[in-house]
Backbone as JSON, one array per atom type, in Angstrom:
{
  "sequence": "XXXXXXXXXXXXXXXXXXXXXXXXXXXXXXXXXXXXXXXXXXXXXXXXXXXXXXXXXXXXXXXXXXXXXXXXXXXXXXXXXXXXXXXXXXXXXXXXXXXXXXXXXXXXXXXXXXXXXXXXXXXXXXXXXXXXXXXXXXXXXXXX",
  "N": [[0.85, -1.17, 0.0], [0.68, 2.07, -0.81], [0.6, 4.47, 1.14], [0.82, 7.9, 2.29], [1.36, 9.77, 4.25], [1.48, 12.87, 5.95], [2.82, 13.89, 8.59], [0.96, 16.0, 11.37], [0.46, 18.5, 9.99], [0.11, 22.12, 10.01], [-1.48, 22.41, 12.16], [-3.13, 19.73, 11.92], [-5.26, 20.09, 10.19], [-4.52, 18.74, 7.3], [-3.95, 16.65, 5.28], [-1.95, 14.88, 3.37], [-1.66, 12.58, 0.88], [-1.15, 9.65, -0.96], [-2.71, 7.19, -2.76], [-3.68, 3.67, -2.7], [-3.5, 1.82, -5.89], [-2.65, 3.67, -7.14], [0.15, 5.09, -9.28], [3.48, 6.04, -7.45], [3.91, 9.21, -6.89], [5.91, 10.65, -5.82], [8.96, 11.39, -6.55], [8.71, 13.16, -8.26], [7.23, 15.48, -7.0], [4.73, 15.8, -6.25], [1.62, 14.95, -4.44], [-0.56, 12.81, -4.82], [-3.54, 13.18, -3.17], [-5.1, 15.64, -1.2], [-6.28, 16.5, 2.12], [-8.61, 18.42, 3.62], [-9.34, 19.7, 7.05], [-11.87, 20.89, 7.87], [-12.98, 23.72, 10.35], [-11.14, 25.93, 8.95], [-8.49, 28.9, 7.99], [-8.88, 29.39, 4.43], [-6.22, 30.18, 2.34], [-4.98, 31.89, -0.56], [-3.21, 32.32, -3.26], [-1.89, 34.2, -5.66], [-0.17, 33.45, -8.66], [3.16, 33.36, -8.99], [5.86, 34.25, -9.96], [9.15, 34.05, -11.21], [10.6, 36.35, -10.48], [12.19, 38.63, -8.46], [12.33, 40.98, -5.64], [13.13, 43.35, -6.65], [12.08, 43.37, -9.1], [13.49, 42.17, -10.92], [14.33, 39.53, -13.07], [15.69, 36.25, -13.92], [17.3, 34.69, -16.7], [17.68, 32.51, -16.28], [16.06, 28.7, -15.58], [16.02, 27.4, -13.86], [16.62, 28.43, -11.78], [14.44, 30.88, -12.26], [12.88, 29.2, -10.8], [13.52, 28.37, -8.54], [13.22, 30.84, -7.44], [10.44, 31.79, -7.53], [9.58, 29.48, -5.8], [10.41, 30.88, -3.23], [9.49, 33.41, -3.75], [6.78, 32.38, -3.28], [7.09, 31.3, -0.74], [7.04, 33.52, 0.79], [5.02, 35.22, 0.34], [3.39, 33.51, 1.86], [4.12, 33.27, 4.4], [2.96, 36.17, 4.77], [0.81, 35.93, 5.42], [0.44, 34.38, 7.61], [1.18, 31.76, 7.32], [2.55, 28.82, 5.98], [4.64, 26.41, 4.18], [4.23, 24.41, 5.03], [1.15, 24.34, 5.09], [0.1, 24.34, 2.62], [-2.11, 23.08, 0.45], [-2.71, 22.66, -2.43], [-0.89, 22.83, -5.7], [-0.38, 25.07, -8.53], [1.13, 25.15, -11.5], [2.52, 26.71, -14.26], [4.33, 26.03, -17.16], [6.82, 27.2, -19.44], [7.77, 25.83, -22.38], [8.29, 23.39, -21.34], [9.73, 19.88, -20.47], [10.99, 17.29, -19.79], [13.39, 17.53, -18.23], [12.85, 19.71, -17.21], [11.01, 19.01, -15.56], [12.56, 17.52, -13.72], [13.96, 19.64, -12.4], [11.93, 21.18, -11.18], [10.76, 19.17, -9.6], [13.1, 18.57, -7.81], [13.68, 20.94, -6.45], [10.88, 21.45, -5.38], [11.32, 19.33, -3.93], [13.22, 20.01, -1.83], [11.76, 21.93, -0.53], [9.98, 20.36, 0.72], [10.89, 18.9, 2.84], [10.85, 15.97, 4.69], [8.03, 15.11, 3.86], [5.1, 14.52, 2.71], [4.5, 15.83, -0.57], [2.65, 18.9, -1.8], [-0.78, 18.15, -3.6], [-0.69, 18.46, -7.08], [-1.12, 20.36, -10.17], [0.57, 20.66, -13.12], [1.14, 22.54, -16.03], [1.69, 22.72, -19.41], [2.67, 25.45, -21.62], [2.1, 28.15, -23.94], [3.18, 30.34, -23.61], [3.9, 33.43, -20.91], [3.14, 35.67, -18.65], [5.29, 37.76, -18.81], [8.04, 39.1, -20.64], [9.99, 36.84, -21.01], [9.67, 35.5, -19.29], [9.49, 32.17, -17.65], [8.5, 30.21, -15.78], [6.02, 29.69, -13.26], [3.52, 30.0, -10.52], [0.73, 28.59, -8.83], [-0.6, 28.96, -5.83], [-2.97, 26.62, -3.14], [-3.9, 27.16, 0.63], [-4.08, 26.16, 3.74], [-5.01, 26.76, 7.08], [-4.86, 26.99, 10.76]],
  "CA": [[0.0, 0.0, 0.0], [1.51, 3.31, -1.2], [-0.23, 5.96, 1.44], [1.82, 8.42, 2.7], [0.36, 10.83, 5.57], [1.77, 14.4, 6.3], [2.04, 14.27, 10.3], [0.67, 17.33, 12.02], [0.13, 20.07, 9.19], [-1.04, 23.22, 10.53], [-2.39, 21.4, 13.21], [-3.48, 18.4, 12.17], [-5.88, 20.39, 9.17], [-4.2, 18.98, 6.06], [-3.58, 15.27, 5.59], [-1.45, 14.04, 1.79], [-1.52, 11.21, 0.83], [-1.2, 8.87, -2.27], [-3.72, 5.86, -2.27], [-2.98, 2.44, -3.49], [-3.95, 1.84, -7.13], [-1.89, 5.01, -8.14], [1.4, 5.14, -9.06], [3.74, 6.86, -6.74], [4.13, 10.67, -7.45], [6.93, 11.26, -4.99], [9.51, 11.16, -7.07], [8.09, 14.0, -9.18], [7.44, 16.06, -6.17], [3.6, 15.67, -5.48], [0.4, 14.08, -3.81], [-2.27, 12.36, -5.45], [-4.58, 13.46, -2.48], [-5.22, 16.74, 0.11], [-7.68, 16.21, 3.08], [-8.36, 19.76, 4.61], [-10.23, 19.23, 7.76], [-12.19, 22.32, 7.97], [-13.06, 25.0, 9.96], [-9.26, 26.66, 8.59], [-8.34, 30.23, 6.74], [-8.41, 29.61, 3.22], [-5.48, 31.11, 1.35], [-5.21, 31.59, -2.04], [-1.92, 32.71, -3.3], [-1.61, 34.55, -7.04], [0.38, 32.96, -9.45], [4.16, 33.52, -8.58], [7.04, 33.95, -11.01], [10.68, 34.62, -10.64], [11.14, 37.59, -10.34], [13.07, 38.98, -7.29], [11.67, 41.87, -5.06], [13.16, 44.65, -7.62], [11.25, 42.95, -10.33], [14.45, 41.6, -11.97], [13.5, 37.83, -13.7], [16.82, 35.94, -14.66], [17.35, 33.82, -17.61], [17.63, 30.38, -15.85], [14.6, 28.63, -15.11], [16.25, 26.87, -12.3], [16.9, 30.45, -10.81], [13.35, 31.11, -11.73], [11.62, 28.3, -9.98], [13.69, 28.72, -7.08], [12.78, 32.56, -6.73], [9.45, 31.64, -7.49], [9.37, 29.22, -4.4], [10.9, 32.22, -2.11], [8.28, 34.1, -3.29], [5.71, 31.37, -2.56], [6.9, 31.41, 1.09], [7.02, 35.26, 1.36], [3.26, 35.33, 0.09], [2.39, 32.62, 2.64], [4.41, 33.96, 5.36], [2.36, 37.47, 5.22], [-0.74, 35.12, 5.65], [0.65, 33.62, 8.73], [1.17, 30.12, 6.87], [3.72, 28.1, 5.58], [4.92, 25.57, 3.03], [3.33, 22.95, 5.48], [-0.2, 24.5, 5.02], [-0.46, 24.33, 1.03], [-2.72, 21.59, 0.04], [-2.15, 22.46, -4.04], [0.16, 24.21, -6.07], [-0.13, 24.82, -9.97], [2.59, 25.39, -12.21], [2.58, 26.66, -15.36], [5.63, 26.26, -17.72], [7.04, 27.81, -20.75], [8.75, 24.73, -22.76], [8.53, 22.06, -20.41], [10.32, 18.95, -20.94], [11.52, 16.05, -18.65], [14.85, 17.98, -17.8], [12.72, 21.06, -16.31], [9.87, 18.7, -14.28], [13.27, 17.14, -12.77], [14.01, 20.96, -12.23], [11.22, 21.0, -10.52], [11.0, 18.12, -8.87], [14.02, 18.55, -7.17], [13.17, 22.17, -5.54], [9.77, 20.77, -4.08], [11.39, 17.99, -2.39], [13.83, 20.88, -1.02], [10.9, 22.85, 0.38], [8.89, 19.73, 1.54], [11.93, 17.24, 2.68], [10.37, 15.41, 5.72], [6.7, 15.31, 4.28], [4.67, 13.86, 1.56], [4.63, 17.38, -1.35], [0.95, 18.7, -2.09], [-1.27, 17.66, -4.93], [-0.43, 19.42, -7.86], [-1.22, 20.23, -11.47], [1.21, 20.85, -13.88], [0.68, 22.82, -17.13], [2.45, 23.69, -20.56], [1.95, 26.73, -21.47], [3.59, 28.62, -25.0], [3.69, 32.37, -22.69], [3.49, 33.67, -19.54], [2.78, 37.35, -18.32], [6.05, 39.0, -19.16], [8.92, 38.65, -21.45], [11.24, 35.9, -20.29], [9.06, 34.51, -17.61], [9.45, 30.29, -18.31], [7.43, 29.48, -14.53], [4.82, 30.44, -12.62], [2.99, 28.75, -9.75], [-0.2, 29.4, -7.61], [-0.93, 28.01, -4.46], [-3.61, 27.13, -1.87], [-3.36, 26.9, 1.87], [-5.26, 25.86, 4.69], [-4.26, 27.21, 8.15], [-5.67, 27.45, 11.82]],
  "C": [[0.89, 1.24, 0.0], [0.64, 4.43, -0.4], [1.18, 6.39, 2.4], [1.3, 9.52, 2.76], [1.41, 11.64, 5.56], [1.71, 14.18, 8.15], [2.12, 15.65, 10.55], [0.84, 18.74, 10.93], [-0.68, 20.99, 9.88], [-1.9, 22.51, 11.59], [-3.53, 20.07, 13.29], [-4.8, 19.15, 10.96], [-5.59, 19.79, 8.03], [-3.36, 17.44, 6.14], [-3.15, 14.74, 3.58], [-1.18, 13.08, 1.81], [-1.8, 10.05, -0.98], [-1.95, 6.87, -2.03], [-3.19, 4.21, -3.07], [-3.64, 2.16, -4.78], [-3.46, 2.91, -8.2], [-0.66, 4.78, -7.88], [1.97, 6.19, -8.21], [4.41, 8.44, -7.09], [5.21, 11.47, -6.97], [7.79, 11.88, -5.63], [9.26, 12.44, -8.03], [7.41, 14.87, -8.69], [5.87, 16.32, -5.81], [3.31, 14.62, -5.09], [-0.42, 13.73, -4.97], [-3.38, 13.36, -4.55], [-4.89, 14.99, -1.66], [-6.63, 16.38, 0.38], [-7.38, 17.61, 3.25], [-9.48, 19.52, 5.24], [-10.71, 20.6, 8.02], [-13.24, 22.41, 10.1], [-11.48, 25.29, 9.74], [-9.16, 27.7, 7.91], [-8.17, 29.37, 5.68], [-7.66, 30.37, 2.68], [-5.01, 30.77, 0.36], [-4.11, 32.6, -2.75], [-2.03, 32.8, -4.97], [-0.01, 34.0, -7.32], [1.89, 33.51, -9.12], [5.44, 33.4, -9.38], [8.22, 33.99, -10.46], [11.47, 35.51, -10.57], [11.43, 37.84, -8.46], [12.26, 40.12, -6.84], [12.21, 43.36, -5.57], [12.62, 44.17, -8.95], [12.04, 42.41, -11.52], [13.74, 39.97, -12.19], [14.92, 37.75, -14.48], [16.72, 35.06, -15.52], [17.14, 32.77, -17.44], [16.33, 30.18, -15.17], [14.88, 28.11, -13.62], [16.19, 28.27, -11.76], [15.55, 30.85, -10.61], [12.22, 30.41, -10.87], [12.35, 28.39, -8.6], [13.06, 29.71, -6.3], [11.36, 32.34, -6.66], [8.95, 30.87, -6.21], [9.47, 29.81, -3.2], [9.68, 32.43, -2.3], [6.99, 33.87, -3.1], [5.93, 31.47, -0.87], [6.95, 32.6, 1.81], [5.71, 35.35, 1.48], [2.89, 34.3, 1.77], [2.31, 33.09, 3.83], [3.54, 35.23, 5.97], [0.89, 37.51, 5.48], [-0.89, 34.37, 6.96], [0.4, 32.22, 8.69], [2.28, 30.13, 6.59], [3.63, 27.4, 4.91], [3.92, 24.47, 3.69], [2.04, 22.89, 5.35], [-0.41, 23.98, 3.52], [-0.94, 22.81, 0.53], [-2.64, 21.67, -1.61], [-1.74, 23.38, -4.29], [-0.34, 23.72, -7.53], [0.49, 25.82, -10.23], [2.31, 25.62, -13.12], [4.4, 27.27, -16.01], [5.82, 26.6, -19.01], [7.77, 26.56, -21.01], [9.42, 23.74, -22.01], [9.03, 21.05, -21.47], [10.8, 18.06, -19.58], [12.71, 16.8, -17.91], [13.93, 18.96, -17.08], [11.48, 20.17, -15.0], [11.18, 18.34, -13.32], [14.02, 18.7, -12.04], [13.12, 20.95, -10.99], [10.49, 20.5, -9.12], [11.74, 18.01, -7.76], [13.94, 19.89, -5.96], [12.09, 22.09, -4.67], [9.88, 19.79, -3.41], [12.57, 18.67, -1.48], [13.13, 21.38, -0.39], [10.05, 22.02, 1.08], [10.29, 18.41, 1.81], [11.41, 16.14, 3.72], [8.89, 15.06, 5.11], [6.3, 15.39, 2.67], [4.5, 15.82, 0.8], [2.69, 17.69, -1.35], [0.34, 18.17, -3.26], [-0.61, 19.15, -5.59], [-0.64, 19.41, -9.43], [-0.42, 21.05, -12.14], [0.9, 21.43, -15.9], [1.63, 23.62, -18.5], [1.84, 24.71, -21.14], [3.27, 27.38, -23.2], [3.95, 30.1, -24.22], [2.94, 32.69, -21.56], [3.48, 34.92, -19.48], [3.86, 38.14, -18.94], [7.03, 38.11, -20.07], [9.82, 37.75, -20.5], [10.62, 35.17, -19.74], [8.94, 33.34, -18.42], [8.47, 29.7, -16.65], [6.6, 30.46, -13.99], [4.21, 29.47, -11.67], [2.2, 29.6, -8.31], [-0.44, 28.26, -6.48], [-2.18, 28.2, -3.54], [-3.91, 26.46, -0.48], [-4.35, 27.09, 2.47], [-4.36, 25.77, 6.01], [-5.4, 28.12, 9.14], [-5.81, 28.99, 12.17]]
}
């Protein structure tokens, strides 16, 4: 059986997990599942690129999905949440390919290393808001 629980999110609100009959998603840095045990704030986090807090956006996508995760935990932070609250994230990418999900991949099992990742949907995309931008990624969180 492939399930794989989250202990104590946000206080015990927010339970991931991958069920048996699905392949395992770990590896590729989500959940199949999010429980959110309600009553909890809903937060709902606009789309997030890589740009830096002077509005610079660098060439590398690694660079931008990193910055883009910063500024996923800045946003969450000023919500009085955290990475541990977010029950889904979507991604949209400029010229995805196997080399950028392991991109990917690899940065959300940096920000979730102890603890199953959230569900998540993944999307190609030919353009994103500004010139350059190759990621983007919205999130939403559930927190006492």
């Amino acid at each position: 059986m492939n399930l794989l629980t989250t202990p104590d999110l946000s206080h015990g609100l927010l339970e991931l997990f991958n069920p048996p009959g699905l392949y395992d998603p770990s590896a590729n840095g989500y959940s199949h599942v999010a429980v959110v045990r309600l009553p909890a704030r809903v937060i709902h986090v606009a789309g997030q690129g890589g740009e830096d807090a002077q509005g610079r956006l660098s060439p590398s996508f690694e660079e931008q999905v990193g910055q883009a995760l910063d500024n996923l935990q800045t946003a969450l932070r000023s919500a009085h949440a955290s990475l541990a609250d977010v029950a889904r994230l979507r991604i949209l990418v400029v010229g995805h390919d196997e080399d950028r999900l392991g991109i990917i991949a690899h940065q959300v099992r940096r920000r979730w290393p102890n603890r199953a990742a959230p569900t998540c949907t993944l999307i190609p995309v030919p353009r994103l808001a500004l010139d350059g931008m190759l990621f983007e990624i919205e999130a939403e969180a559930y927190a006492a």
